[in-house]
Amino acid sequence: MSIVLENITKQWPGTLALDGVSIEIVEGRVHGIVGENGAGKTTLVSILSGAVQPTAGTLSMAGQPVAFENPAAAVANGVSLVSQEGSLVPHLTGAENICLGFEPVKSRFFINRREVQRQAEELAKQWFPETAIALNRKVDELPYADQKVIEILRALHSRPKVLILDEPTATLPAKEKQSLWTLIRQLSDAGMAVVLISHFLQEVVDLCDEITVLQDGRKVSHLSNAGHEVTERQLIDLMLNRGQTGNQHRLFDSALTERSLADDAEIVVDIKGWQGARFLMDGLEVRSGEIVGLIGLTGSGHFEFAQSLFEPRLATAGEYRFKSKDVGRASVRDMKRRGAALIPDHRMINAMIGDWTVRENMSMAGIQETSLKPFGVVQNGRERAETHRLIKRLNIKTSSAETKIVELSGGNKQKVSVAKWQFASEGKYKLFVFLEPTEGVDVGAKREIHDLIVSLAERGAAVIVASSDLLEIAHVADRVVAFRNGRDADQIARRDFSEAVFINAIAGVTQ
Amino acid sequence: MTMTTTLAQEKASRPMRIGTLVQKYSTLAVLVVLFLAFSIGTDRFFTGTNLVNILQQISMLTIVAVGLTFGFAAKEMDLSVGYVVGLAGLLAPLLMVAGVPIPLSIVGALGAGLAVGLINSALVVGVGVPSLIATLAAGSILWGINFMISGGRAIYGGIPPEYLAVGQGKVAGILPYPALIMLVVVAASWFLMERTTFGRYLYAVGGNARAAELSGIKVRSYRVYGLALSSLFAAISGIILSARLGSGQPNGGETYLLDGLAAVFIGMTMLRPGTATVMGTFFGALLIGIMNNGLNLVGMDTYVQSIVKGIIIVIAVSVVSRTTKLKLL
């Protein structure tokens, strides 16, 4: 049975997660859905599995319109989800987890334990004949790979017609990946419709009969892959390319004038062999007045690396000198004192206090500067004056300084997040690290944020920008470091910037 | 898209603002209504003596509740305060009976309270035990200690009269010392929380610990401060209690936990809804005090008072939970 999504739109407060996406999921085929973080994959899966209701658009199965009010309704209609992580009850056995919610009973009340075990074993034998899993053991005693198998068996217990696998191989070792791939093929051969969400593009290309590419909540492409003609490189192009035309090799719009950098500009960041759990940077020097862009696919380590420049404790080895002084494993507080600032991604989680006003959020990092020492008596007048100065200077659109931060648009929230490091601290910070600086920011405000980033560099700060928006990087950066598989892989000078060069560097194709 | 987003947000926020207004002042309205009702209902309520009496009655509760407010601001709940009141209220008389000078006895009792706060925060911040559980366990331990050090009996006889004056004396023959201490504590705490960077940082830690950390605020330290102040204030209250009673009671102060929490919750409906504030807590304690006093004067039984109080807490917390995300753990 096929399931058709038509013009599905999901509006969250402040963000449009899905914008008129239409997808057809057909029985007996594997349908891959790819896109960068924030492209809308998770929202799409949530709608398909009944966890989230679309703002607009329709779902239909076998030509009949359906609405999944909750996950149980989706399961009842034959749609099962194997979610990304941890949907098992750790203290129940594998068999109990598989039958959870559908336990066979005896005497209308008591769980028939023997029958639970039998059903679970039968399912396991049917779909994973070569894997021996102790279904009678508590799942938290089992290895990840076995837990994944149990999660899949649980989804299969309700005999679904559509199976959604959200990043199923993310936590699996190589051998288990193989057996999962075999299973996916078996399922589709048996006539099931399979939806595969994955960051591993090679597996998408190998397994899927058709592939939908999402970008910023929109469907940018639907490819048929019946003869495995789609390449990984082609997918990366589609996921990242924000150009208006198909010309892959044109230069970016922005005039690529190179900013001149004084020869004697101070080296602010000096990195050697700097590594953490998920990144390794061989060497990087960033000078005062310079903007370095970091690019890579999701999970390639550039965000973790950028974050570690402000939180050196995230690193486990290597050398990091900040303004010629060894940083060691300094705390955030210490890095701030030395002159480093972070404008993090997911700003409402990492940068803002939702209950607070624009003024309170803006002064959070610098209020001691406008307060009376030694007891830190807040001087309301000075705090207000400084807030008003920054609201005006950064052109922040808010009805007043006392407006709650949640009432501002994404772009204006982001400006407050930047203003935080200028509050009575003009010129104090010598390094600004930006993570996804225009996440959830509309087009007009994007430009202003970019100008803001450039102006910070022009006033002598070293700036590092990690972003999945390549146009943004091309716009602001003086040079780019591309990450692949957790390592810095390529350096690109501004005169060589083009979408093709960026995408090649990210995908690991040399020209 | 931008336009529609902004419009949608405005539409959504407008009725909430009215709701917030109603919420902000509804508690105050209840306070005024209670005040008027008792004034009309009994001629013994609205008299100078009785109003001073109310201040005296709520003084210990208010100090405990203001202490809890520091913990709440940093999103830590302290369930051990009632037993810290008991501990300090026993220690000071015990030390004095043993011949220790008054100032040293008071410092000893306050020090013991502070020590409890530091042990609590070592468990919460150092080990990672949720404050609700750590302080619940601490309370149980303290209850046992209180009975152990007192032998289960009240401590009296040999407490110097100068000490008793702390609880029983009056400034210029009008304002009782406990009421004065309460007013000073409330004013100082208000200043600390609303007018210093200390208060701002404490609220930041409670508002969003990750954002506070990434802004360079010492998150762990402020969580310690919150729990330490909570215990210290309970100890202050315990000293007043023993001076007022003229004895140390092994189970004194136990009621202050629930009433203190009630005062904080009621306070959270006012001023900045969803946030514990010093003035809000003070009004909360005042509301409870007026209610207890008035119901007493009209001859209502204590168990009825308890029921009424419970209902008011439920209403207060319901009001807060409906419009804000009230998360305590």
PDB file of N, CA and C in Angstrom, chain A residues 307 311 332-333 336 348-350 352 356 359 363 367-368 376-378 380 383 407 420-421 442, chain B residues 1-2 5 9 17 191 195-197 200-201 203-204 207-208 210-211 213-218:
ATOM      1  N   GLN A 307      33.392  25.044  18.497  1.00  0.00           N
ATOM      2  CA  GLN A 307      32.941  25.157  19.890  1.00  0.00           C
ATOM      3  C   GLN A 307      34.125  25.016  20.855  1.00  0.00           C
ATOM      4  N   GLU A 311      35.338  26.486  24.384  1.00  0.00           N
ATOM      5  CA  GLU A 311      35.275  25.501  25.474  1.00  0.00           C
ATOM      6  C   GLU A 311      36.412  24.508  25.317  1.00  0.00           C
ATOM      7  N   VAL A 332      35.354  28.019  30.213  1.00  0.00           N
ATOM      8  CA  VAL A 332      34.652  29.023  29.431  1.00  0.00           C
ATOM      9  C   VAL A 332      34.889  30.411  30.024  1.00  0.00           C
ATOM     10  N   ARG A 333      34.792  30.465  31.341  1.00  0.00           N
ATOM     11  CA  ARG A 333      34.960  31.715  32.051  1.00  0.00           C
ATOM     12  C   ARG A 333      36.344  32.319  31.801  1.00  0.00           C
ATOM     13  N   LYS A 336      36.600  33.614  28.278  1.00  0.00           N
ATOM     14  CA  LYS A 336      35.914  34.906  28.183  1.00  0.00           C
ATOM     15  C   LYS A 336      36.839  36.005  28.712  1.00  0.00           C
ATOM     16  N   MET A 348      18.058  29.738  21.503  1.00  0.00           N
ATOM     17  CA  MET A 348      17.162  29.738  22.661  1.00  0.00           C
ATOM     18  C   MET A 348      17.607  28.717  23.712  1.00  0.00           C
ATOM     19  N   ILE A 349      18.396  27.729  23.292  1.00  0.00           N
ATOM     20  CA  ILE A 349      18.890  26.734  24.238  1.00  0.00           C
ATOM     21  C   ILE A 349      20.245  27.151  24.801  1.00  0.00           C
ATOM     22  N   ASN A 350      21.086  27.721  23.956  1.00  0.00           N
ATOM     23  CA  ASN A 350      22.463  27.965  24.360  1.00  0.00           C
ATOM     24  C   ASN A 350      22.807  29.414  24.701  1.00  0.00           C
ATOM     25  N   MET A 352      20.081  32.225  25.214  1.00  0.00           N
ATOM     26  CA  MET A 352      19.056  33.140  25.703  1.00  0.00           C
ATOM     27  C   MET A 352      18.293  32.564  26.891  1.00  0.00           C
ATOM     28  N   TRP A 356      13.324  36.183  29.964  1.00  0.00           N
ATOM     29  CA  TRP A 356      13.949  37.477  30.220  1.00  0.00           C
ATOM     30  C   TRP A 356      13.675  38.482  29.112  1.00  0.00           C
ATOM     31  N   ARG A 359      16.755  43.535  27.377  1.00  0.00           N
ATOM     32  CA  ARG A 359      17.812  44.158  28.188  1.00  0.00           C
ATOM     33  C   ARG A 359      18.547  43.117  29.034  1.00  0.00           C
ATOM     34  N   SER A 363      22.542  42.044  28.611  1.00  0.00           N
ATOM     35  CA  SER A 363      23.560  42.417  29.596  1.00  0.00           C
ATOM     36  C   SER A 363      24.123  41.202  30.337  1.00  0.00           C
ATOM     37  N   ILE A 367      27.211  42.643  32.385  1.00  0.00           N
ATOM     38  CA  ILE A 367      26.572  43.551  33.338  1.00  0.00           C
ATOM     39  C   ILE A 367      27.525  44.025  34.423  1.00  0.00           C
ATOM     40  N   GLN A 368      28.528  43.199  34.740  1.00  0.00           N
ATOM     41  CA  GLN A 368      29.458  43.637  35.787  1.00  0.00           C
ATOM     42  C   GLN A 368      30.196  44.914  35.368  1.00  0.00           C
ATOM     43  N   GLY A 376      28.962  44.792  43.075  1.00  0.00           N
ATOM     44  CA  GLY A 376      28.194  44.548  41.873  1.00  0.00           C
ATOM     45  C   GLY A 376      26.781  45.102  41.950  1.00  0.00           C
ATOM     46  N   VAL A 377      26.654  46.327  42.479  1.00  0.00           N
ATOM     47  CA  VAL A 377      25.329  46.939  42.503  1.00  0.00           C
ATOM     48  C   VAL A 377      24.979  47.385  41.096  1.00  0.00           C
ATOM     49  N   VAL A 378      23.883  46.840  40.580  1.00  0.00           N
ATOM     50  CA  VAL A 378      23.489  47.129  39.205  1.00  0.00           C
ATOM     51  C   VAL A 378      23.050  48.588  39.104  1.00  0.00           C
ATOM     52  N   ASN A 380      20.910  50.733  37.136  1.00  0.00           N
ATOM     53  CA  ASN A 380      19.842  50.588  36.144  1.00  0.00           C
ATOM     54  C   ASN A 380      19.985  51.564  34.989  1.00  0.00           C
ATOM     55  N   GLU A 383      22.760  50.506  32.660  1.00  0.00           N
ATOM     56  CA  GLU A 383      22.391  49.284  31.951  1.00  0.00           C
ATOM     57  C   GLU A 383      21.413  49.607  30.821  1.00  0.00           C
ATOM     58  N   GLU A 407       9.582  37.280  22.042  1.00  0.00           N
ATOM     59  CA  GLU A 407       8.685  37.958  21.108  1.00  0.00           C
ATOM     60  C   GLU A 407       9.412  38.500  19.892  1.00  0.00           C
ATOM     61  N   LYS A 420      25.305  40.843  23.123  1.00  0.00           N
ATOM     62  CA  LYS A 420      25.712  40.396  24.443  1.00  0.00           C
ATOM     63  C   LYS A 420      27.210  40.577  24.656  1.00  0.00           C
ATOM     64  N   TRP A 421      27.990  40.352  23.606  1.00  0.00           N
ATOM     65  CA  TRP A 421      29.453  40.425  23.714  1.00  0.00           C
ATOM     66  C   TRP A 421      29.978  41.820  23.411  1.00  0.00           C
ATOM     67  N   ASP A 442      15.492  35.248   8.751  1.00  0.00           N
ATOM     68  CA  ASP A 442      14.970  35.446   7.404  1.00  0.00           C
ATOM     69  C   ASP A 442      15.953  36.245   6.549  1.00  0.00           C
TER      70      ASP A 442
ATOM     71  N   MET B   1       6.657  35.615   4.407  1.00  0.00           N
ATOM     72  CA  MET B   1       6.726  34.651   5.509  1.00  0.00           C
ATOM     73  C   MET B   1       7.018  35.363   6.813  1.00  0.00           C
ATOM     74  N   THR B   2       7.920  36.337   6.700  1.00  0.00           N
ATOM     75  CA  THR B   2       8.288  37.089   7.904  1.00  0.00           C
ATOM     76  C   THR B   2       7.077  37.788   8.484  1.00  0.00           C
ATOM     77  N   THR B   5       4.618  35.461  10.086  1.00  0.00           N
ATOM     78  CA  THR B   5       5.140  34.934  11.333  1.00  0.00           C
ATOM     79  C   THR B   5       4.943  35.936  12.463  1.00  0.00           C
ATOM     80  N   GLN B   9       2.565  35.615  15.741  1.00  0.00           N
ATOM     81  CA  GLN B   9       3.108  35.667  17.093  1.00  0.00           C
ATOM     82  C   GLN B   9       2.401  36.723  17.926  1.00  0.00           C
ATOM     83  N   ARG B  17      -0.992  38.163  27.282  1.00  0.00           N
ATOM     84  CA  ARG B  17      -0.609  39.328  28.072  1.00  0.00           C
ATOM     85  C   ARG B  17      -1.730  39.713  29.034  1.00  0.00           C
ATOM     86  N   PHE B 191      17.237  43.663  47.792  1.00  0.00           N
ATOM     87  CA  PHE B 191      18.330  44.413  47.181  1.00  0.00           C
ATOM     88  C   PHE B 191      19.306  43.474  46.484  1.00  0.00           C
ATOM     89  N   ARG B 195      18.964  44.113  42.695  1.00  0.00           N
ATOM     90  CA  ARG B 195      19.813  45.267  42.402  1.00  0.00           C
ATOM     91  C   ARG B 195      21.288  44.933  42.326  1.00  0.00           C
ATOM     92  N   THR B 196      21.647  43.654  42.359  1.00  0.00           N
ATOM     93  CA  THR B 196      23.077  43.328  42.241  1.00  0.00           C
ATOM     94  C   THR B 196      23.286  42.265  41.161  1.00  0.00           C
ATOM     95  N   THR B 197      24.521  42.188  40.702  1.00  0.00           N
ATOM     96  CA  THR B 197      24.840  41.169  39.699  1.00  0.00           C
ATOM     97  C   THR B 197      24.676  39.772  40.296  1.00  0.00           C
ATOM     98  N   ARG B 200      21.207  38.766  39.598  1.00  0.00           N
ATOM     99  CA  ARG B 200      21.020  38.571  38.160  1.00  0.00           C
ATOM    100  C   ARG B 200      21.599  37.220  37.747  1.00  0.00           C
ATOM    101  N   TYR B 201      22.790  36.912  38.233  1.00  0.00           N
ATOM    102  CA  TYR B 201      23.437  35.651  37.862  1.00  0.00           C
ATOM    103  C   TYR B 201      22.678  34.452  38.426  1.00  0.00           C
ATOM    104  N   TYR B 203      19.487  34.227  39.020  1.00  0.00           N
ATOM    105  CA  TYR B 203      18.322  34.017  38.153  1.00  0.00           C
ATOM    106  C   TYR B 203      18.733  33.463  36.792  1.00  0.00           C
ATOM    107  N   ALA B 204      19.884  33.888  36.291  1.00  0.00           N
ATOM    108  CA  ALA B 204      20.347  33.392  34.992  1.00  0.00           C
ATOM    109  C   ALA B 204      20.578  31.885  35.058  1.00  0.00           C
ATOM    110  N   GLY B 207      17.319  30.299  35.078  1.00  0.00           N
ATOM    111  CA  GLY B 207      16.570  30.525  33.835  1.00  0.00           C
ATOM    112  C   GLY B 207      17.055  29.651  32.703  1.00  0.00           C
ATOM    113  N   ASN B 208      18.368  29.519  32.557  1.00  0.00           N
ATOM    114  CA  ASN B 208      18.937  28.672  31.508  1.00  0.00           C
ATOM    115  C   ASN B 208      20.413  28.466  31.842  1.00  0.00           C
ATOM    116  N   ARG B 210      22.709  26.499  30.747  1.00  0.00           N
ATOM    117  CA  ARG B 210      23.664  26.402  29.648  1.00  0.00           C
ATOM    118  C   ARG B 210      23.999  27.798  29.105  1.00  0.00           C
ATOM    119  N   ALA B 211      22.963  28.615  28.910  1.00  0.00           N
ATOM    120  CA  ALA B 211      23.199  29.969  28.412  1.00  0.00           C
ATOM    121  C   ALA B 211      24.029  30.753  29.423  1.00  0.00           C
ATOM    122  N   GLU B 213      26.205  29.519  31.531  1.00  0.00           N
ATOM    123  CA  GLU B 213      27.575  29.013  31.474  1.00  0.00           C
ATOM    124  C   GLU B 213      28.314  29.601  30.275  1.00  0.00           C
ATOM    125  N   LEU B 214      27.645  29.604  29.118  1.00  0.00           N
ATOM    126  CA  LEU B 214      28.292  30.113  27.912  1.00  0.00           C
ATOM    127  C   LEU B 214      28.419  31.632  27.938  1.00  0.00           C
ATOM    128  N   SER B 215      27.822  32.287  28.931  1.00  0.00           N
ATOM    129  CA  SER B 215      28.019  33.721  29.102  1.00  0.00           C
ATOM    130  C   SER B 215      29.102  33.993  30.137  1.00  0.00           C
ATOM    131  N   GLY B 216      29.726  32.940  30.633  1.00  0.00           N
ATOM    132  CA  GLY B 216      30.832  33.112  31.566  1.00  0.00           C
ATOM    133  C   GLY B 216      30.418  33.218  33.022  1.00  0.00           C
ATOM    134  N   ILE B 217      29.190  32.781  33.331  1.00  0.00           N
ATOM    135  CA  ILE B 217      28.727  32.831  34.723  1.00  0.00           C
ATOM    136  C   ILE B 217      29.123  31.532  35.420  1.00  0.00           C
ATOM    137  N   LYS B 218      29.573  31.652  36.683  1.00  0.00           N
ATOM    138  CA  LYS B 218      30.005  30.463  37.427  1.00  0.00           C
ATOM    139  C   LYS B 218      28.781  29.683  37.896  1.00  0.00           C
TER     140      LYS B 218
END
